[in-house]
Coordinates of C-alpha atoms and ligand atoms in Angstrom, one line a residue:
Chain Z
M130 CA 30.7 -2.1 -3.1
V131 CA 30.5 1.3 -4.6
L132 CA 28.5 1.7 -7.8
L133 CA 28.4 5.5 -8.3
E134 CA 30.9 8.0 -7.0
I135 CA 30.0 11.7 -7.1
Q136 CA 33.2 13.7 -6.5
N137 CA 33.3 17.4 -5.8
I138 CA 30.6 18.3 -8.4
T139 CA 30.2 22.0 -9.1
K140 CA 27.7 23.4 -11.6
I141 CA 27.3 27.0 -12.4
F142 CA 24.4 28.4 -14.6
G143 CA 25.4 31.9 -15.7
G144 CA 26.1 33.4 -12.3
L145 CA 24.0 30.9 -10.4
I146 CA 25.8 28.2 -8.5
A147 CA 23.4 25.3 -8.8
L148 CA 25.8 22.8 -7.2
R149 CA 28.9 23.5 -5.1
D150 CA 31.4 20.8 -4.3
V151 CA 28.9 18.0 -3.8
S152 CA 30.3 14.5 -3.1
F153 CA 28.7 11.2 -2.1
D154 CA 28.8 7.6 -3.0
I155 CA 26.0 5.1 -3.8
N156 CA 26.6 1.4 -3.1
R157 CA 25.2 -1.5 -5.1
S158 CA 21.6 -2.4 -4.3
E159 CA 21.1 0.6 -2.1
I160 CA 18.1 3.0 -2.2
V161 CA 19.5 6.4 -1.6
G162 CA 17.3 9.5 -1.2
L163 CA 18.3 12.9 -2.4
I164 CA 16.2 15.6 -0.8
G165 CA 16.2 19.4 -0.4
P166 CA 13.9 22.4 -0.9
N167 CA 12.9 23.6 -4.4
G168 CA 15.9 24.8 -6.4
A169 CA 18.4 22.9 -4.2
G170 CA 20.0 21.4 -7.3
K171 CA 18.6 17.8 -7.2
S172 CA 17.4 17.6 -10.8
T173 CA 20.6 19.4 -11.9
L174 CA 22.6 16.6 -10.2
F175 CA 20.5 14.0 -12.1
N176 CA 21.1 15.8 -15.3
I177 CA 24.8 15.7 -14.7
I178 CA 24.9 12.0 -13.8
S179 CA 22.9 11.1 -16.9
G180 CA 24.9 13.4 -19.2
F181 CA 22.5 16.1 -20.1
H182 CA 24.7 18.7 -18.3
H183 CA 28.5 18.6 -17.8
P184 CA 29.9 19.7 -14.5
D185 CA 32.1 22.7 -14.2
K186 CA 34.2 20.9 -11.6
G187 CA 34.4 17.4 -10.2
R188 CA 34.0 13.9 -11.5
I189 CA 31.4 11.1 -11.7
L190 CA 32.6 7.5 -11.6
F191 CA 30.2 4.7 -12.5
K192 CA 31.5 1.2 -12.0
D193 CA 34.9 2.8 -11.5
R194 CA 34.9 4.6 -14.9
Q195 CA 34.6 8.3 -15.4
I196 CA 31.3 9.1 -17.1
N197 CA 31.1 12.9 -17.0
G198 CA 31.8 14.2 -20.4
L199 CA 30.2 11.2 -22.1
Q200 CA 27.1 11.5 -24.2
V201 CA 23.6 10.8 -22.8
D202 CA 23.1 7.6 -24.9
R203 CA 26.6 6.3 -24.0
I204 CA 25.9 6.7 -20.3
A205 CA 22.5 5.0 -20.7
R206 CA 24.2 2.0 -22.4
M207 CA 26.6 1.7 -19.5
G208 CA 23.6 1.0 -17.3
I209 CA 22.1 4.2 -15.9
G210 CA 18.4 4.7 -16.4
R211 CA 16.3 7.6 -15.3
I212 CA 12.9 9.2 -15.3
F213 CA 12.4 12.9 -15.7
Q214 CA 10.6 15.3 -13.3
E215 CA 8.4 16.5 -16.2
P216 CA 6.2 13.9 -18.0
T217 CA 8.6 12.6 -20.7
L218 CA 7.1 9.8 -22.7
F219 CA 6.6 8.8 -26.3
M220 CA 3.2 10.5 -26.1
Q221 CA 1.8 9.5 -29.5
E222 CA 2.6 5.8 -29.1
T223 CA 0.8 3.1 -27.1
I224 CA 1.8 2.1 -23.6
F225 CA 3.1 -1.2 -25.1
E226 CA 5.2 0.5 -27.7
N227 CA 6.6 2.9 -25.1
V228 CA 7.9 -0.1 -23.0
L229 CA 9.1 -1.9 -26.1
S230 CA 11.3 1.1 -27.0
G231 CA 12.9 0.7 -23.6
F232 CA 14.6 -2.5 -24.7
H233 CA 16.5 -0.8 -27.5
R234 CA 20.0 -1.4 -26.1
H235 CA 19.4 -5.0 -25.4
Y236 CA 19.0 -6.4 -28.9
R237 CA 21.8 -8.7 -29.8
E238 CA 20.8 -10.0 -33.2
A239 CA 22.1 -7.9 -36.1
A240 CA 19.7 -5.3 -37.5
W241 CA 19.7 -6.8 -41.0
K242 CA 18.5 -10.0 -39.5
A243 CA 15.6 -8.2 -38.0
L244 CA 14.8 -6.6 -41.4
L245 CA 14.8 -10.0 -43.1
H246 CA 12.8 -11.5 -40.2
T247 CA 15.2 -14.4 -39.7
P248 CA 14.0 -17.0 -37.1
A249 CA 16.6 -15.8 -34.6
A250 CA 15.6 -12.2 -34.9
N251 CA 11.9 -13.1 -34.7
R252 CA 12.6 -15.1 -31.6
E253 CA 14.4 -12.2 -30.0
E254 CA 11.6 -9.8 -30.9
R255 CA 9.1 -12.3 -29.3
I256 CA 11.2 -12.5 -26.2
K257 CA 11.3 -8.7 -25.9
K258 CA 7.5 -8.5 -26.4
N259 CA 7.0 -11.0 -23.7
K260 CA 9.3 -9.1 -21.4
A261 CA 7.3 -6.0 -22.1
I262 CA 4.1 -7.8 -21.2
E263 CA 5.8 -8.9 -18.0
I264 CA 6.9 -5.4 -17.1
L265 CA 3.4 -4.0 -17.8
E266 CA 1.9 -6.6 -15.5
F267 CA 4.5 -5.8 -12.8
M268 CA 3.7 -2.1 -13.0
E269 CA -0.1 -2.9 -13.3
L270 CA -0.5 -1.2 -16.6
S271 CA -1.6 -4.3 -18.6
A272 CA -5.2 -3.2 -19.0
L273 CA -4.0 0.0 -20.7
S274 CA -1.4 -1.5 -23.0
G275 CA -3.2 -0.3 -26.2
E276 CA -3.8 3.2 -24.9
L277 CA -1.8 6.2 -26.1
A278 CA 0.6 7.5 -23.4
A279 CA -0.8 11.0 -23.9
N280 CA -4.3 9.8 -22.8
L281 CA -3.0 8.6 -19.4
P282 CA -3.6 10.6 -16.2
H283 CA -0.5 12.1 -14.6
G284 CA 0.0 9.4 -11.9
R285 CA -0.1 6.6 -14.5
Q286 CA 2.3 8.5 -16.8
R287 CA 4.9 8.4 -14.0
V288 CA 4.3 4.7 -13.6
L289 CA 4.8 4.2 -17.4
A290 CA 8.0 6.3 -17.2
I291 CA 9.4 3.8 -14.7
A292 CA 8.2 0.9 -16.7
I293 CA 10.1 2.2 -19.8
A294 CA 13.2 2.7 -17.6
L295 CA 12.9 -0.9 -16.3
A296 CA 12.8 -2.2 -19.8
S297 CA 16.2 -0.6 -20.4
E298 CA 17.4 -2.9 -17.6
P299 CA 19.6 -0.4 -15.8
D300 CA 22.0 -1.1 -13.0
L301 CA 21.3 2.3 -11.5
L302 CA 17.9 3.9 -11.7
L303 CA 17.5 7.7 -11.1
L304 CA 13.9 8.5 -10.1
D305 CA 13.0 12.3 -10.1
E306 CA 9.9 12.7 -8.0
P307 CA 8.3 9.3 -8.8
V308 CA 5.2 9.7 -6.6
T309 CA 4.5 13.4 -7.2
G310 CA 0.9 13.8 -8.4
M311 CA -0.2 10.4 -6.9
N312 CA -2.9 9.9 -4.3
P313 CA -1.9 8.2 -1.0
S314 CA -2.9 4.7 -2.1
E315 CA -1.0 5.1 -5.4
T316 CA 1.9 6.3 -3.4
T317 CA 1.9 3.3 -1.1
T318 CA 1.8 1.0 -4.2
M319 CA 4.6 2.8 -5.8
I320 CA 6.8 2.6 -2.7
E321 CA 6.3 -1.1 -2.7
K322 CA 7.1 -1.3 -6.4
I323 CA 10.4 0.6 -5.8
R324 CA 11.3 -1.9 -3.1
Q325 CA 10.7 -4.7 -5.5
I326 CA 12.7 -3.0 -8.2
R327 CA 15.6 -2.9 -5.8
G328 CA 14.9 -6.6 -5.1
R329 CA 15.6 -7.2 -8.8
G330 CA 19.2 -6.0 -8.1
I331 CA 18.7 -2.4 -9.4
T332 CA 20.3 0.4 -7.3
V333 CA 18.0 3.4 -6.9
L334 CA 18.7 7.1 -6.4
I335 CA 15.5 8.9 -5.7
V336 CA 14.5 12.5 -5.5
E337 CA 11.2 13.1 -3.7
H338 CA 9.4 15.7 -1.7
D339 CA 7.0 13.2 -0.2
M340 CA 8.8 12.6 3.1
R341 CA 6.7 9.6 4.1
A342 CA 7.9 7.9 0.9
V343 CA 11.5 8.9 1.3
M344 CA 11.8 7.9 5.0
S345 CA 10.2 4.5 4.5
L346 CA 12.2 3.6 1.4
C347 CA 15.7 4.9 1.7
D348 CA 18.7 3.2 3.3
R349 CA 20.5 6.5 3.2
I350 CA 19.6 10.1 2.5
V351 CA 21.6 13.0 1.2
V352 CA 20.3 16.5 1.9
L353 CA 21.0 19.3 -0.5
N354 CA 20.3 23.0 0.2
L355 CA 21.1 25.8 -2.2
G356 CA 23.5 23.6 -4.1
V357 CA 25.5 22.5 -1.1
K358 CA 25.4 19.1 0.6
L359 CA 24.0 19.7 4.1
V360 CA 24.2 16.3 5.6
E361 CA 24.1 12.6 4.7
G362 CA 22.9 9.7 6.8
T363 CA 20.2 7.2 7.7
P364 CA 16.6 8.3 7.7
D365 CA 16.5 8.4 11.5
R366 CA 19.6 10.6 11.7
I367 CA 18.3 13.0 9.0
K368 CA 14.9 13.4 10.8
S369 CA 16.7 14.6 13.9
D370 CA 19.4 16.7 12.3
E371 CA 19.1 20.3 13.3
R372 CA 20.5 21.7 10.0
V373 CA 17.9 19.7 8.1
I374 CA 15.1 20.9 10.3
E375 CA 16.4 24.5 9.8
A376 CA 16.6 24.2 6.1
Y377 CA 13.0 22.9 5.9
L378 CA 11.9 25.3 8.7
G379 CA 8.3 26.5 8.2
K380 CA 7.7 23.6 5.8
Q381 CA 6.9 21.1 8.5
V382 CA 7.5 18.2 6.2
I383 CA 9.6 16.2 8.5
Chain X
M31 CA -6.7 -8.8 -19.0
K32 CA -7.5 -8.4 -22.7
L33 CA -4.9 -6.8 -25.0
L34 CA -2.0 -8.7 -23.7
N35 CA 0.0 -7.6 -26.7
N36 CA -0.2 -4.6 -28.9
G37 CA -3.1 -6.2 -30.8
V38 CA -4.2 -2.8 -32.0
N39 CA -1.0 -2.2 -33.9
D40 CA -0.7 -5.6 -35.3
R41 CA -4.1 -5.1 -36.8
N42 CA -3.2 -1.7 -38.0
S43 CA -0.1 -2.8 -39.8
R44 CA -1.9 -5.8 -41.4
L45 CA -4.5 -3.3 -42.6
K46 CA -1.8 -1.1 -44.0
L47 CA -0.1 -4.0 -45.7
G48 CA -3.4 -5.1 -47.2
A49 CA -4.1 -1.7 -48.6
I50 CA -0.7 -1.6 -50.2
I51 CA -1.2 -5.0 -51.8
V52 CA -4.6 -4.0 -53.2
A53 CA -3.2 -0.8 -54.5
L54 CA -0.3 -2.6 -56.2
V55 CA -2.5 -5.1 -57.9
A56 CA -4.5 -2.2 -59.2
L57 CA -1.3 -0.4 -60.3
I58 CA -0.2 -3.5 -62.2
I59 CA -3.5 -3.8 -64.1
L60 CA -3.9 -0.1 -64.6
P61 CA -1.8 0.6 -67.7
L62 CA -3.4 -2.3 -69.5
C63 CA -6.7 -0.4 -69.3
I64 CA -5.3 2.9 -70.4
E65 CA -4.7 3.9 -74.0
S66 CA -3.2 7.4 -73.5
D67 CA 0.6 7.6 -73.3
Y68 CA 0.2 10.8 -71.4
I69 CA -1.7 9.2 -68.6
K70 CA 0.9 6.5 -68.4
H71 CA 3.5 9.3 -68.2
L72 CA 1.6 10.7 -65.3
L73 CA 1.5 7.3 -63.6
I74 CA 5.3 7.2 -63.9
M75 CA 5.5 10.6 -62.4
V76 CA 3.3 9.4 -59.5
C77 CA 5.7 6.6 -58.8
I78 CA 8.7 8.9 -58.9
G79 CA 6.9 11.4 -56.7
T80 CA 5.9 8.6 -54.2
I81 CA 9.5 7.5 -53.9
L82 CA 10.7 11.1 -53.3
G83 CA 7.9 11.7 -50.8
M84 CA 8.9 8.5 -49.0
T85 CA 12.5 9.8 -48.6
F86 CA 11.1 13.0 -47.1
S87 CA 8.9 10.9 -44.7
M88 CA 11.8 8.8 -43.7
L89 CA 13.7 11.8 -42.4
Y90 CA 10.5 13.1 -40.9
S91 CA 10.1 9.9 -39.0
T92 CA 13.3 10.8 -37.1
G93 CA 12.1 14.4 -36.5
L94 CA 14.0 16.0 -39.3
I95 CA 12.4 18.2 -42.0
T96 CA 14.3 18.3 -45.3
L97 CA 13.8 20.9 -48.0
G98 CA 16.5 19.2 -50.0
A99 CA 14.8 16.0 -51.1
A100 CA 15.7 16.8 -54.7
A101 CA 19.4 17.1 -53.9
F102 CA 20.3 13.4 -54.2
Y103 CA 17.7 13.0 -56.9
A104 CA 19.9 15.3 -58.9
V105 CA 23.1 13.5 -57.7
G106 CA 21.6 10.1 -58.9
A107 CA 20.4 11.5 -62.2
Y108 CA 23.8 13.1 -63.0
T109 CA 25.9 10.2 -61.7
S110 CA 24.1 7.7 -63.8
T111 CA 24.0 9.9 -66.8
M112 CA 27.8 10.5 -66.7
L113 CA 28.5 6.8 -66.1
V114 CA 26.4 5.9 -69.2
T115 CA 27.2 8.7 -71.6
S116 CA 30.9 9.4 -70.7
A117 CA 32.1 6.1 -69.3
G118 CA 29.9 4.1 -71.7
L119 CA 28.5 1.8 -69.0
S120 CA 25.1 0.1 -69.4
F121 CA 22.2 1.4 -67.3
W122 CA 22.3 -1.8 -65.3
A123 CA 25.9 -1.3 -64.3
A124 CA 25.4 2.4 -63.7
L125 CA 22.5 1.8 -61.3
P126 CA 24.4 -0.1 -58.6
L127 CA 27.4 2.3 -59.0
T128 CA 25.0 5.2 -58.5
V129 CA 23.8 3.6 -55.4
I130 CA 27.4 3.3 -54.1
V131 CA 28.2 6.9 -55.0
A132 CA 25.0 8.1 -53.3
V133 CA 25.8 6.1 -50.1
V134 CA 29.4 7.5 -49.9
L135 CA 28.3 11.1 -50.6
S136 CA 25.3 11.1 -48.3
L137 CA 27.4 9.5 -45.6
G138 CA 29.9 12.4 -45.9
F139 CA 27.4 15.2 -46.1
G140 CA 25.0 13.7 -43.7
A141 CA 27.7 13.3 -41.1
I142 CA 27.9 17.1 -41.1
F143 CA 24.2 17.9 -41.7
V144 CA 22.4 15.7 -39.1
R145 CA 24.5 17.2 -36.3
N146 CA 22.0 20.0 -36.6
A147 CA 18.3 19.4 -35.9
G148 CA 15.3 21.7 -36.2
V149 CA 15.4 24.9 -38.3
A150 CA 19.1 24.6 -38.9
F151 CA 18.7 21.3 -40.7
V152 CA 15.9 22.7 -42.8
I153 CA 18.0 25.6 -43.9
I154 CA 21.1 23.5 -44.6
T155 CA 19.2 21.1 -46.8
L156 CA 17.6 24.0 -48.6
I157 CA 21.0 25.5 -49.3
F158 CA 22.5 22.1 -50.2
V159 CA 20.0 21.5 -53.0
Q160 CA 20.7 25.0 -54.4
V161 CA 24.4 24.4 -54.3
I162 CA 24.0 21.1 -56.1
V163 CA 21.9 22.8 -58.8
I164 CA 24.4 25.6 -59.2
A165 CA 27.3 23.2 -59.2
A166 CA 25.7 21.2 -62.0
G167 CA 25.0 24.4 -63.9
Q168 CA 28.5 25.8 -63.6
V169 CA 30.5 22.7 -64.4
E170 CA 31.1 22.4 -68.1
F171 CA 31.8 18.7 -67.8
L172 CA 28.3 18.1 -66.5
G173 CA 26.7 19.9 -69.4
G174 CA 26.3 23.3 -67.8
W175 CA 23.0 25.1 -67.6
G176 CA 21.9 23.5 -70.9
G177 CA 22.1 20.1 -69.3
I178 CA 22.7 16.8 -71.1
M179 CA 20.6 15.5 -74.0
G180 CA 20.2 12.2 -75.6
I181 CA 20.6 10.0 -72.6
P182 CA 19.8 6.4 -73.6
R183 CA 16.9 4.4 -72.3
P184 CA 17.7 1.5 -69.9
D185 CA 19.2 -1.3 -72.0
S186 CA 17.0 -4.3 -72.5
L187 CA 17.3 -7.2 -70.1
G188 CA 17.3 -10.3 -72.3
P189 CA 13.8 -10.3 -73.9
V190 CA 12.6 -7.5 -71.7
E191 CA 12.8 -4.1 -73.4
F192 CA 12.4 -0.7 -71.9
T193 CA 11.2 1.4 -74.8
T194 CA 7.5 2.1 -74.4
K195 CA 5.9 4.1 -71.6
Q196 CA 4.3 0.9 -70.4
D197 CA 7.7 -0.9 -70.1
L198 CA 9.1 2.0 -68.2
Y199 CA 6.1 2.2 -66.0
Y200 CA 6.6 -1.4 -64.9
L201 CA 10.3 -0.7 -64.3
I202 CA 9.6 2.2 -62.0
L203 CA 6.7 0.3 -60.3
A204 CA 9.1 -2.6 -59.6
I205 CA 11.6 -0.2 -58.1
L206 CA 8.9 1.5 -56.1
L207 CA 7.7 -1.9 -54.8
L208 CA 11.2 -2.9 -53.8
I209 CA 11.6 0.4 -51.9
I210 CA 8.3 0.0 -50.2
I211 CA 9.2 -3.5 -49.0
I212 CA 12.5 -2.3 -47.7
Y213 CA 11.0 0.8 -46.0
N214 CA 8.2 -1.2 -44.5
A215 CA 10.7 -3.7 -43.0
L216 CA 12.7 -0.7 -41.6
Y217 CA 9.7 1.0 -40.1
S218 CA 8.4 -2.2 -38.4
S219 CA 11.8 -3.1 -37.0
R220 CA 13.6 -1.8 -34.0
I221 CA 15.3 0.7 -36.3
G222 CA 11.9 2.3 -37.2
R223 CA 11.1 2.2 -33.5
A224 CA 14.3 4.1 -32.6
W225 CA 13.6 6.7 -35.3
R226 CA 10.1 7.4 -33.9
A227 CA 11.6 7.5 -30.4
I228 CA 14.0 10.2 -31.5
K229 CA 11.2 12.2 -33.0
L230 CA 8.8 11.9 -30.2
S231 CA 11.3 12.6 -27.4
P232 CA 15.0 12.9 -28.1
N233 CA 15.7 13.1 -24.3
L234 CA 13.9 9.9 -23.4
A235 CA 15.4 8.2 -26.4
G236 CA 18.8 9.2 -25.2
T237 CA 18.3 7.8 -21.7
L238 CA 17.4 4.5 -23.4
G239 CA 20.7 4.4 -25.2
I240 CA 19.5 5.5 -28.6
N241 CA 22.2 7.5 -30.4
A242 CA 20.1 10.1 -32.2
Y243 CA 23.0 11.2 -34.4
R244 CA 23.7 7.7 -35.8
Y245 CA 20.1 6.8 -36.4
R246 CA 19.4 10.1 -38.1
L247 CA 22.5 9.6 -40.3
L248 CA 21.2 6.2 -41.2
A249 CA 17.9 7.6 -42.3
F250 CA 19.7 10.4 -44.2
V251 CA 21.8 7.8 -46.1
I252 CA 18.9 5.5 -46.9
G253 CA 16.6 8.4 -47.9
S254 CA 19.3 10.0 -50.1
T255 CA 20.3 6.8 -51.7
T256 CA 16.6 6.0 -52.5
A257 CA 16.3 9.5 -54.1
A258 CA 19.4 8.8 -56.1
V259 CA 17.8 5.6 -57.5
A260 CA 14.7 7.6 -58.5
G261 CA 17.0 10.2 -60.1
C262 CA 18.8 7.5 -62.1
F263 CA 15.5 6.3 -63.5
Y264 CA 14.3 9.8 -64.2
A265 CA 17.4 10.7 -66.3
H266 CA 17.0 7.6 -68.5
Y267 CA 13.3 8.1 -68.7
F268 CA 13.3 11.7 -69.7
Q269 CA 16.5 11.2 -71.7
N270 CA 17.7 14.7 -70.9
I271 CA 18.5 16.5 -67.6
T272 CA 19.0 20.1 -66.8
P273 CA 20.0 21.6 -63.5
G274 CA 16.8 23.6 -63.5
A275 CA 14.7 20.5 -63.2
F276 CA 16.0 19.9 -59.7
A277 CA 15.7 23.5 -58.5
G278 CA 13.1 25.4 -56.5
W279 CA 9.7 23.9 -56.3
L280 CA 10.6 20.3 -56.7
S281 CA 11.7 19.8 -53.0
I282 CA 8.6 21.7 -51.9
Y283 CA 6.4 19.5 -54.0
V284 CA 8.0 16.4 -52.5
Q285 CA 7.2 17.7 -49.1
L286 CA 3.7 18.5 -50.1
Y287 CA 3.1 14.9 -51.2
A288 CA 3.9 13.7 -47.7
V289 CA 2.0 16.5 -45.9
L290 CA -1.1 16.1 -48.1
G291 CA -1.3 12.4 -47.8
G292 CA -0.6 12.4 -44.1
L293 CA 2.7 12.9 -42.4
E294 CA 2.3 10.0 -40.0
F295 CA 1.8 7.6 -42.9
Y296 CA 5.3 7.2 -44.0
I297 CA 4.5 5.0 -47.1
L298 CA 0.9 5.5 -48.0
G299 CA 0.9 9.2 -47.3
P300 CA 3.4 10.2 -50.0
A301 CA 1.6 7.8 -52.4
F302 CA -1.8 9.5 -51.8
G303 CA -0.2 12.9 -52.0
A304 CA 1.6 12.1 -55.2
V305 CA -1.5 10.8 -56.9
I306 CA -3.6 13.8 -56.0
M307 CA -0.9 16.4 -56.7
T308 CA -0.2 14.8 -60.1
F309 CA -3.8 14.2 -61.3
V310 CA -5.8 17.0 -59.7
P311 CA -3.9 19.8 -61.5
E312 CA -4.4 18.0 -64.8
Y313 CA -8.1 18.2 -64.4
L314 CA -7.9 21.8 -63.2
R315 CA -6.2 23.0 -66.4
V316 CA -7.7 26.4 -65.8
V317 CA -5.4 27.1 -62.9
K318 CA -2.3 25.7 -64.6
E319 CA -0.8 29.2 -64.9
I320 CA -1.2 30.0 -61.3
E321 CA -0.7 26.5 -60.1
P322 CA 2.2 27.2 -57.7
I323 CA -0.1 29.7 -55.9
V324 CA -2.9 27.1 -55.7
T325 CA -0.3 24.6 -54.5
G326 CA 1.0 27.0 -51.8
V327 CA -2.5 27.9 -50.6
L328 CA -3.4 24.2 -50.5
L329 CA -0.4 23.4 -48.4
L330 CA -1.3 26.2 -46.0
I331 CA -4.9 25.0 -45.7
I332 CA -3.9 21.4 -45.0
I333 CA -1.3 22.4 -42.4
L334 CA -3.7 24.7 -40.6
F335 CA -7.0 22.7 -40.8
F336 CA -6.0 19.1 -41.5
P337 CA -2.7 18.6 -39.8
G338 CA -3.2 14.8 -40.2
G339 CA -3.3 15.0 -44.0
I340 CA -5.9 13.0 -46.0
L341 CA -5.1 9.7 -44.4
G342 CA -4.9 11.2 -40.9
T343 CA -8.2 12.9 -41.4
I344 CA -9.9 9.7 -42.6
K345 CA -8.5 7.7 -39.8
N346 CA -9.3 10.2 -37.0
P347 CA -12.0 12.5 -38.3
P348 CA -11.6 15.7 -36.4
D349 CA -14.4 15.9 -33.8
L350 CA -14.0 19.1 -31.9
S351 CA -17.2 18.9 -29.9
L352 CA -17.0 18.9 -26.1
K353 CA -19.2 15.7 -25.9
S354 CA -16.6 13.6 -27.8
F355 CA -13.9 14.9 -25.6
K356 CA -15.8 13.9 -22.5
S357 CA -16.7 10.5 -23.8
R358 CA -13.0 9.8 -24.6
L359 CA -12.0 10.9 -21.1
S360 CA -14.6 8.6 -19.5
R361 CA -13.5 5.7 -21.6
V362 CA -10.0 6.1 -20.3
K363 CA -11.3 6.3 -16.8
N364 CA -13.3 3.1 -17.3
R365 CA -10.4 1.2 -18.6
L366 CA -8.3 2.5 -15.7
S367 CA -10.7 1.2 -13.0
Q368 CA -10.8 -2.2 -14.8
G369 CA -7.1 -2.2 -14.7
N370 CA -7.1 -1.6 -10.9
K371 CA -9.4 -4.6 -10.3
S372 CA -7.5 -7.1 -12.4
Ligands
LIG195 N1 19.4 24.6 -17.6 C1 19.4 25.5 -16.6 N2 19.8 26.8 -16.9 C2 19.8 27.7 -15.9 N3 19.5 27.5 -14.6 C3 19.1 26.3 -14.3 C4 19.0 25.2 -15.2 N4 18.6 24.1 -14.6 C5 18.4 24.4 -13.3 N5 18.7 25.7 -13.1 C6 18.7 26.4 -11.8 O1 19.4 25.7 -10.9 C7 18.8 25.7 -9.6 C8 18.6 24.2 -9.2 O2 17.6 23.7 -10.0 P1 17.1 22.2 -9.9 O3 16.1 22.0 -11.0 O4 18.3 21.3 -9.9 O5 16.4 22.2 -8.5 P2 15.6 21.0 -7.8 O6 16.3 20.7 -6.5 O7 15.4 19.9 -8.7 O8 14.2 21.7 -7.5 P3 12.7 21.1 -7.5 O9 12.5 20.5 -6.2 O10 11.9 22.3 -7.6 O11 12.6 20.2 -8.7 C9 17.5 26.5 -9.8 O12 17.8 27.8 -9.3 C10 17.3 26.5 -11.2 O13 16.6 27.6 -11.6
LIG196 MG1 13.8 19.0 -9.6

């Protein structure tokens, strides 16, 4: 069953064509990889899906509804979460507060009840805090929960970014280079975590340069080059595709 | 597995609340120990200043800087004055009506203003306060540049009268206390969390479904309405208002209270700043003439050397030595390795 449909997306920055007529679908509970050399347009596509950019041509359908043109927060509330390629956290807050902020769209009790600390609002707050604790345990950040996000090393900041996104309980999670800056053992752990995230029923679209991670994780891979979709298929097919090898020629990553 | 919850912050907020309670008890006893009406007047001005500073901080907590904190202070003062002097209402009827007027007006103007963040918002608010001042000065009905004289004191409430400085001090203290309670509830709720999220990272906040526009508008409306309540009190305390009283330096002063006390302390910061900015110049009578210059220099020094303000500097004394930096780094590393084992 299709969750996200990317239809003929074209995006032009000034004179630069960042994306040209890109189309592909993502099915529910899939892990789809989006790969390509630097500047291929991967992050640009993420920005279009999550509403930071609007496409010049084409449509994006999420759960059969057109989302391009909607605002970032509106798209988030429909169930799309993401992490950014650059470290993007609430740096001056603790790890725990960072994750708690992720629950924002899932509060059901009216705000005035929270202000008056009614029993129902207190209970809801307690439930959210327990869920935050659970997410921190799952992402192995519990020991750091009182630390400021700014004080974390890079690898841990990426883990925290995913923890925050998980708190927002998305149906589709966009991961822009989740293991970049991690050592091999951290990478292995993260690959396993992403599998478990999919196990929770979350569909994942992942951009990553680490080919070991991409090949072992993804059900399907889409290859972009210079804004154009080169090919799409299973990891095995992608590995042996001549056009892909050519695009990556000299890089010897595959 | 220590720190399963945000223990650090629960403790912090309890400390904060404790400090507020101690300060309030002191503030209730204070006028009883003071003879001088002038000092009582200064205490009243501290309360008003704290309220205005808190409205600045509320917008700041969403990442917006206003130079128009005095705008709705003026709106409140004029609205209440007109309702009492022209429409003949009692102060206690005028106060809630002023609140309604302020909510409606701030909703209307805020809907346009908060679409702009950053420098644009700063300039808009700066212009807005000047427009309000000029409007009040030009409109005959509002008393023109000469303002309005002979505004009555708040009517007595049963046996409670509002005639002496002490009475009025307790009235503004009660208003301040109520505002602090409301603000504290807001900051510690998910609303305050959303405000801080917008300030710290608008992009990340957006991907979590937080609508920055709506939350900033909410802060604008609450802050403006609070300022209008302070303005309402001010008019009936001073018993005369002129457009000039709301012009120029006032909004800068309000900002200075918040910056001086500590920008990250949304309630205590403005309180500390207002106390210092009200009392220190009194004891520096020599500089009275050039006070705006001293004030400006003070602001610059604080921004450049003590960006955390007084409270921020007390809480995290700046330690710029390499040693402290390294020890901090190794502490994080230690915790990290513990985290891996557990
Ligand atoms: N906001 C923008 N304004 C102008 N040009 C942009 C903008 N964002 C991206 N680009 C350009 O679009 C092209 C695609 O960039 P994009 O960030 O999508 O690449 P990418 O595939 O994510 O690369 P990387 O692997 O390095 O992250 C690049 O040439 C980039 O310079
Ligand atoms: Mg990128």
